Short mmCIF file of C-alpha atoms and ligand atoms in Angstrom, two decimals:
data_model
loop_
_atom_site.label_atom_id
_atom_site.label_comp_id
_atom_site.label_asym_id
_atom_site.label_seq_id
_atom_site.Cartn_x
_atom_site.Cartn_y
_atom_site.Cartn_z
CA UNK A 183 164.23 139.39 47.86
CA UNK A 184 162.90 141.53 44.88
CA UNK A 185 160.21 140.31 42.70
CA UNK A 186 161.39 140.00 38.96
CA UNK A 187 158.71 140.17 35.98
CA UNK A 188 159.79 139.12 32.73
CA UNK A 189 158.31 140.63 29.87
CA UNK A 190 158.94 139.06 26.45
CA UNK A 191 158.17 141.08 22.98
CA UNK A 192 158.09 139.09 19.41
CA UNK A 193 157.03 141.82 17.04
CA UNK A 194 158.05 145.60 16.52
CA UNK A 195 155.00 147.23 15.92
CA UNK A 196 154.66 150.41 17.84
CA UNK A 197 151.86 149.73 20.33
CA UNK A 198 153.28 146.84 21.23
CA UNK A 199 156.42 148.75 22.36
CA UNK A 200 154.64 151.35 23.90
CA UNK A 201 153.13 148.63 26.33
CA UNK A 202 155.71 146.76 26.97
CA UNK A 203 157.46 150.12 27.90
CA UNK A 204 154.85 151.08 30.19
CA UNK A 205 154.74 147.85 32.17
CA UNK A 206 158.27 147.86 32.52
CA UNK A 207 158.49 151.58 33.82
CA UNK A 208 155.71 151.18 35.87
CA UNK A 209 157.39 147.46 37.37
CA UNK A 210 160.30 149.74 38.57
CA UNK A 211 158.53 152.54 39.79
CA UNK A 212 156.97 150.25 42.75
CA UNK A 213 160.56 149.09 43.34
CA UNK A 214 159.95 145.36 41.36
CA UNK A 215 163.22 144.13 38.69
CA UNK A 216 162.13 144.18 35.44
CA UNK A 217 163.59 142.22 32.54
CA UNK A 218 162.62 143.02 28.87
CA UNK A 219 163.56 140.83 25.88
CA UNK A 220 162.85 141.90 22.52
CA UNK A 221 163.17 139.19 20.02
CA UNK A 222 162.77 139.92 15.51
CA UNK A 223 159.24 139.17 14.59
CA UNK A 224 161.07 136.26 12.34
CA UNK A 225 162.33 134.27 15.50
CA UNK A 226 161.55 130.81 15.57
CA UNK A 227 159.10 128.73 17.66
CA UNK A 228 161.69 126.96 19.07
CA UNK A 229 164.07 130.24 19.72
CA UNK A 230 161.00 131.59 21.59
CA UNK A 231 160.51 128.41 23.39
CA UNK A 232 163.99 127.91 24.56
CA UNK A 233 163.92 131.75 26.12
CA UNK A 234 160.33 130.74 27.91
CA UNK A 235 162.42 127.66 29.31
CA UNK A 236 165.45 129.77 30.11
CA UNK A 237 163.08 132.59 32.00
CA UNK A 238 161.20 129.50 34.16
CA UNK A 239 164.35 128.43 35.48
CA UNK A 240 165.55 131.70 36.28
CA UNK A 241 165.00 132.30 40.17
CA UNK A 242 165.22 135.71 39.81
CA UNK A 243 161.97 136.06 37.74
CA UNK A 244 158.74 135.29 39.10
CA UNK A 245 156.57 136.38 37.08
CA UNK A 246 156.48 135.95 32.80
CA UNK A 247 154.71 137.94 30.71
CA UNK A 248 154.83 136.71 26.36
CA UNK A 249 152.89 139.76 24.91
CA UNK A 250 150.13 139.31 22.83
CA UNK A 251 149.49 138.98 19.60
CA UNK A 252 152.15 137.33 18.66
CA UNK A 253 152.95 137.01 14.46
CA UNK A 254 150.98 134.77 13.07
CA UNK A 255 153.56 132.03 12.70
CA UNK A 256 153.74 131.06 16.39
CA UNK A 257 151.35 129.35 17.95
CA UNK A 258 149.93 131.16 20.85
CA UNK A 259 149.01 128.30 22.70
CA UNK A 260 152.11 126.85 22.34
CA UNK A 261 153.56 129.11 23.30
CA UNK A 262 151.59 130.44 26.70
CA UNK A 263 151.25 126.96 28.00
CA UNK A 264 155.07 126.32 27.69
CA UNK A 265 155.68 129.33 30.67
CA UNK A 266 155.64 127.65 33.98
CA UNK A 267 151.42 128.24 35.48
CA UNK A 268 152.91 129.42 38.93
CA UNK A 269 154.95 132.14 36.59
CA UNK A 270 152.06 132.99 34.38
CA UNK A 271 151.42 136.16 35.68
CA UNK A 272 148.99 137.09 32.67
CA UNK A 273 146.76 133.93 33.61
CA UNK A 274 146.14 132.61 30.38
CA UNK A 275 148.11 129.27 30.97
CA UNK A 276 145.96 126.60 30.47
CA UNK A 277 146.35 125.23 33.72
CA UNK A 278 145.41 129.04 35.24
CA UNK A 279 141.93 128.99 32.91
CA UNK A 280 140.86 125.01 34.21
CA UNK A 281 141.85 126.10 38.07
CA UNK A 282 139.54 129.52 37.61
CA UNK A 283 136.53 127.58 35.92
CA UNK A 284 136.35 125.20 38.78
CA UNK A 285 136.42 127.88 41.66
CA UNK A 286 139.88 127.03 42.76
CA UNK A 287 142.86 129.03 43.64
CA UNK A 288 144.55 130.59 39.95
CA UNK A 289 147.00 133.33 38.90
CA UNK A 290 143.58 135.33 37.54
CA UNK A 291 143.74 137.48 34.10
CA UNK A 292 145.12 140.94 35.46
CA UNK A 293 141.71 142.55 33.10
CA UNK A 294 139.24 141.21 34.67
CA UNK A 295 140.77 140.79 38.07
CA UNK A 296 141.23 144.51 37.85
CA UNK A 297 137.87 144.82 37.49
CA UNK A 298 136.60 142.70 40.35
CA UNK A 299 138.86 144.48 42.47
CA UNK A 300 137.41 147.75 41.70
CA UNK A 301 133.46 146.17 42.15
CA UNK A 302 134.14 144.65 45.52
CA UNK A 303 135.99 148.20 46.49
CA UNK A 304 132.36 149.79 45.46
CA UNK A 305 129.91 146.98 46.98
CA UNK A 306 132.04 144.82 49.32
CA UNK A 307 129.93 142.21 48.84
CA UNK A 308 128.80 141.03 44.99
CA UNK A 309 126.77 138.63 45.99
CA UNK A 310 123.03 138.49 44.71
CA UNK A 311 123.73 141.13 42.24
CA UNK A 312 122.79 140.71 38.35
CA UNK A 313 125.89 140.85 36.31
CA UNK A 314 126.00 141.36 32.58
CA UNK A 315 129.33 140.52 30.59
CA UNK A 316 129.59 141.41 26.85
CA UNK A 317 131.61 139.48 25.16
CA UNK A 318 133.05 135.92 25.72
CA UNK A 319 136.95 135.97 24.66
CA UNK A 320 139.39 133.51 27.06
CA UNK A 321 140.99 136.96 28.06
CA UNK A 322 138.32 138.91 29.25
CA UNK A 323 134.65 137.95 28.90
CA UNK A 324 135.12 134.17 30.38
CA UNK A 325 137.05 134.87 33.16
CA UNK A 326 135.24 137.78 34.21
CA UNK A 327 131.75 135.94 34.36
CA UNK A 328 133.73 133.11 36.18
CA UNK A 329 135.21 135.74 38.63
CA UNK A 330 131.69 137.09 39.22
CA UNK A 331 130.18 133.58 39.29
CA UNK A 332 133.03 133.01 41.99
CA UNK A 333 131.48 136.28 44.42
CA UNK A 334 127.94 134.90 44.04
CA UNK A 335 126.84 137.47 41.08
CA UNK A 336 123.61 135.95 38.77
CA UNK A 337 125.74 136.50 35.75
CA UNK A 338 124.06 136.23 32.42
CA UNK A 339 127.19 136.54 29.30
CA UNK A 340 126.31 137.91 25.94
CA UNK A 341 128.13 137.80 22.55
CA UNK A 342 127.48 138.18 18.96
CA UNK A 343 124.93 136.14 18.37
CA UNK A 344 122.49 137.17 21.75
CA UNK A 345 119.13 138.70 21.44
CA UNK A 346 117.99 141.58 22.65
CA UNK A 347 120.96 142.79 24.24
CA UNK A 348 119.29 146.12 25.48
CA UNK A 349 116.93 144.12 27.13
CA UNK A 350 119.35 142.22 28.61
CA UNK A 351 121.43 144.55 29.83
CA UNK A 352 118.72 146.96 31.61
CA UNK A 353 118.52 144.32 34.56
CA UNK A 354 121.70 144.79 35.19
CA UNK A 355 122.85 145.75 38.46
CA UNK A 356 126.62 145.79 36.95
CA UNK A 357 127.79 145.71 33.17
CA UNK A 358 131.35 144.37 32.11
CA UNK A 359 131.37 145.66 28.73
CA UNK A 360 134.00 143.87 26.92
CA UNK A 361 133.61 143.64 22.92
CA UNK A 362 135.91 146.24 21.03
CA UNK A 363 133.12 148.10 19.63
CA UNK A 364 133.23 151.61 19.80
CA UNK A 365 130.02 153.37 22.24
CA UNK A 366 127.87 149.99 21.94
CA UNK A 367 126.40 150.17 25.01
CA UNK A 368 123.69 153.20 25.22
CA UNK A 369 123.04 155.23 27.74
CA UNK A 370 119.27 154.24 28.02
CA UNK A 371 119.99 150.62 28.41
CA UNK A 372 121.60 151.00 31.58
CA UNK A 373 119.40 150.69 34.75
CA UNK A 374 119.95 153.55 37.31
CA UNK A 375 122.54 153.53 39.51
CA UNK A 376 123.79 150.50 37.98
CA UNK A 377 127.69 150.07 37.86
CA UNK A 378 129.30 149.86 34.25
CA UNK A 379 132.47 148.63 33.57
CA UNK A 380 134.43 149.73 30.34
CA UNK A 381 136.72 147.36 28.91
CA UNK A 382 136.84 148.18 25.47
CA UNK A 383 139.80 150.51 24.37
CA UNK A 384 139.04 151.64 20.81
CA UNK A 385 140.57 154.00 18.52
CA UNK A 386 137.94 156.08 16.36
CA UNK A 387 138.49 158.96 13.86
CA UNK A 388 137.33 162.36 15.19
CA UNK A 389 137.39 164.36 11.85
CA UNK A 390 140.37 166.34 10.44
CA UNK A 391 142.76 163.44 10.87
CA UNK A 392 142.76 163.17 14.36
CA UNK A 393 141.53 159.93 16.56
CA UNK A 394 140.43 159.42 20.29
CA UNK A 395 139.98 156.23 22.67
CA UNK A 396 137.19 155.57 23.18
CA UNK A 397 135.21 152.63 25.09
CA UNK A 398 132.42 149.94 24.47
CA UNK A 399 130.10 152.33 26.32
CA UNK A 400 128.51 155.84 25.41
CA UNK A 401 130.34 156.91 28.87
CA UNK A 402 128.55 160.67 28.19
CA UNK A 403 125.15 158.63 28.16
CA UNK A 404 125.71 156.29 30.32
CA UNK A 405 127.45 158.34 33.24
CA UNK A 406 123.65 160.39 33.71
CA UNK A 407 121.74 156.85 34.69
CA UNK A 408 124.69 154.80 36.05
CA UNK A 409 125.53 154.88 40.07
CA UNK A 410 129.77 154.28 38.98
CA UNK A 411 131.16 154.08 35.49
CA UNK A 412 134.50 153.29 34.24
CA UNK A 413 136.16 155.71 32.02
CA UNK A 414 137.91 155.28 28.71
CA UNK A 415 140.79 155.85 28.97
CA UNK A 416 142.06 155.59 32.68
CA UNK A 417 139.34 152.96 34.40
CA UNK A 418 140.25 149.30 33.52
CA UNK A 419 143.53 150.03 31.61
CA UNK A 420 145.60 150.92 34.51
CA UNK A 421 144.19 148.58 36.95
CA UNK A 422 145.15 145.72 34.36
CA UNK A 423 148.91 146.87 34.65
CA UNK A 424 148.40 147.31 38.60
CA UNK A 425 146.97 143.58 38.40
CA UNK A 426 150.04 142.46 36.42
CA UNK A 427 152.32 143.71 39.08
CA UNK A 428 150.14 142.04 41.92
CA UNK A 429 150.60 138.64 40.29
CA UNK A 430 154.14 139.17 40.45
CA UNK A 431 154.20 139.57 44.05
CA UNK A 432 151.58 136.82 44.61
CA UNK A 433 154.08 134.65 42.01
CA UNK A 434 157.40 136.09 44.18
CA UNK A 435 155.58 134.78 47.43
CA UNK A 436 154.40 131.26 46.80
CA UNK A 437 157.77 130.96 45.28
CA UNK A 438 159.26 131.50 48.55
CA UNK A 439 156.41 130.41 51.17
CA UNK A 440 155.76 133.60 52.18
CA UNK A 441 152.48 134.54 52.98
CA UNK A 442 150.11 135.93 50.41
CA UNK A 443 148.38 139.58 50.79
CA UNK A 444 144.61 138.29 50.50
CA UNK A 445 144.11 141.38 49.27
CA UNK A 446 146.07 140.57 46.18
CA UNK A 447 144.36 137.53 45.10
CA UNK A 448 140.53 136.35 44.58
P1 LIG M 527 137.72 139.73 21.36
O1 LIG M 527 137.60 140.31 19.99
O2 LIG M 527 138.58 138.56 21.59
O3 LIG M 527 136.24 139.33 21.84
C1 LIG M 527 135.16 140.19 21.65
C2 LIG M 527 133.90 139.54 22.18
O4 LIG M 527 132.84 140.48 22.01
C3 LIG M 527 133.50 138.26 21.46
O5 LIG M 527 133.04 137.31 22.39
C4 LIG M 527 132.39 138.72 20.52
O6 LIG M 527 131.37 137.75 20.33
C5 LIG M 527 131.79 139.87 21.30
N1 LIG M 527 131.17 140.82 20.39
C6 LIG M 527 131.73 141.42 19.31
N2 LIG M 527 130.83 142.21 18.70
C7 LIG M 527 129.69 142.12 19.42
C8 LIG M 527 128.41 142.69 19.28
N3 LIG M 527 128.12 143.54 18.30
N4 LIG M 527 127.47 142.37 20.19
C9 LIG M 527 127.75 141.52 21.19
N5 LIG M 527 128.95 140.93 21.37
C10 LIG M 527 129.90 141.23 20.49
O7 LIG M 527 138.09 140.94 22.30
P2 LIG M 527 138.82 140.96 23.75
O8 LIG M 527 137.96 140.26 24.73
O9 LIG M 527 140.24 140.61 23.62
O10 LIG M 527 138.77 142.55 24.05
C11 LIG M 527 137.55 143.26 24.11
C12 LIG M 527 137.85 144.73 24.22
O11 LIG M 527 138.56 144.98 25.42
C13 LIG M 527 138.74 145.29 23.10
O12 LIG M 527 138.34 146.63 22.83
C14 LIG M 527 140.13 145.28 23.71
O13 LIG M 527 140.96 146.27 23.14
C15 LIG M 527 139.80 145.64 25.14
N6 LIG M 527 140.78 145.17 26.11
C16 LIG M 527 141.18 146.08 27.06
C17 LIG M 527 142.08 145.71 28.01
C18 LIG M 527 142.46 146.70 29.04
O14 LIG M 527 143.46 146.53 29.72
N7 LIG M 527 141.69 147.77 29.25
C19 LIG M 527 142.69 144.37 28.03
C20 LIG M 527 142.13 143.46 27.05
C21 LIG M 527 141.22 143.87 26.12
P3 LIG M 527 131.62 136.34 19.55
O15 LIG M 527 132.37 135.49 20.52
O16 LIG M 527 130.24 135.86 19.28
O17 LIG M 527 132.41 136.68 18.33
#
């Protein structure tokens, strides 16, 4: 059997589409079924809802994917926790978010379980290290310092309203940057050989029209003191995507009571 992953887009903006593409391209490359349904940014909660319930009873998709934001008059919430958990391949079900906070076995965030994967490939172990997350959204910042928590890290989570982030951050064995604000982490906060983590992805202007990505980190800084650093673009980004199509396969298994890659999951 083929794993199936069901990506649903509300909206026609043009990064939207551009994602959605790429997960979809990148589904079939590694030989998964793919299934994209675009639906007018006008549809109906209920339209939406009835195409959620139509894709969980579907036994050819495992996996369901609603991409995010959605316009403003649907209810995200709604909306996430109406997808079947053991589909939710994004991990933001409700169900997915209580299972992670108390240590038990979830369909993880594919962000920050991309990033986990790539800190136990550098240490092996995580435990005893001091971990520093910025920022504290469901999607990223909470489930990261959970994930962390999880492999034994000390994990300390910052936000807006912290003091002395600097100070914070230079006991740091690793850094999950995660904010959306352009190079906000400086290069002579980070303790050496510390491992930094770059979630951001933000566009700035670079003079005569043009913009670049950038991340949450001065990476040029940053790279001179830090053991590992993430780049922007190219670190987290793609393992988010190859985290997305890991769920599926986890989803595609437990489906079928096969057993489960432990290498897949956390
Ligand atoms: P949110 O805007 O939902 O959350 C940002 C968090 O950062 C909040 O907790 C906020 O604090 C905190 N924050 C904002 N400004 C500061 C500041 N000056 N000092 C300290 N903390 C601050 O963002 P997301 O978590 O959704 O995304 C974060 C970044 O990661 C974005 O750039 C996004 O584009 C990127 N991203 C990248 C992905 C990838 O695949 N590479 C996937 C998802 C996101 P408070 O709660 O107090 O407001």
């Amino acid at each position: 059997m083929t794993p199936g992953l069901a990506v649903v887009l509300v909206r026609d903006d043009p990064a939207s589409q551009v994602y959605v593409r790429s997960k979809g391209k990148q589904t079939v490359e590694v030989g998964m079924n793919s299934y994209e349904h675009k639906l007018p940014a006008h549809t109906t909660e209920a339209k939406l809802l009835a195409l959620i319930n139509q894709l969980n009873t579907d036994s050819a998709v495992h996996g369901i994917l609603v991409q995010l934001p959605l316009p403003e008059h649907l209810d995200e919430a709604v909306v996430i926790n109406a997808i079947d958990s053991a589909k939710d391949v994004d991990g933001f079900h409700i169900s997915n978010a209580g299972l992670l906070a108390t240590g038990q076995q979830a369909m993880l965030p594919c962000t920050p379980f991309g990033c986990l994967m790539m800190l136990r490939e550098h240490y092996g172990s995580l435990s005893g290290l001091n971990a520093v997350v910025i920022g504290r959204s469901n999607i990223v910042g909470k489930p990261m310092a959970q994930l962390l928590l999880k492999d034994s890290c000390t994990v300390t989570v910052v936000h807006s309203r912290t003091r002395n982030i600097p100070e914070i951050v230079s006991g740091a064995d690793i850094v999950v940057a995660a904010l959306g604000q352009p190079l906000f982490v400086k290069g002579e906060w980070i303790k050496p050989g510390a491992t930094v983590i770059d979630v951001g992805i933000n566009r700035i202007e670079q003079g005569d029209g043009i913009t670049r990505l950038v991340g949450d980190v001065d990476y040029e800084a940053a790279k001179k003191i830090a053991g590992a650093i993430t780049p922007v673009p190219g670190g987290v980004g793609p393992m988010t995507i190859a985290c997305l199509l890991a769920n599926t396969v986890t989803a595609c298994c437990r489906a079928h009571s096969l057993p489960e890659s432990s290498f897949l999951s956390a």
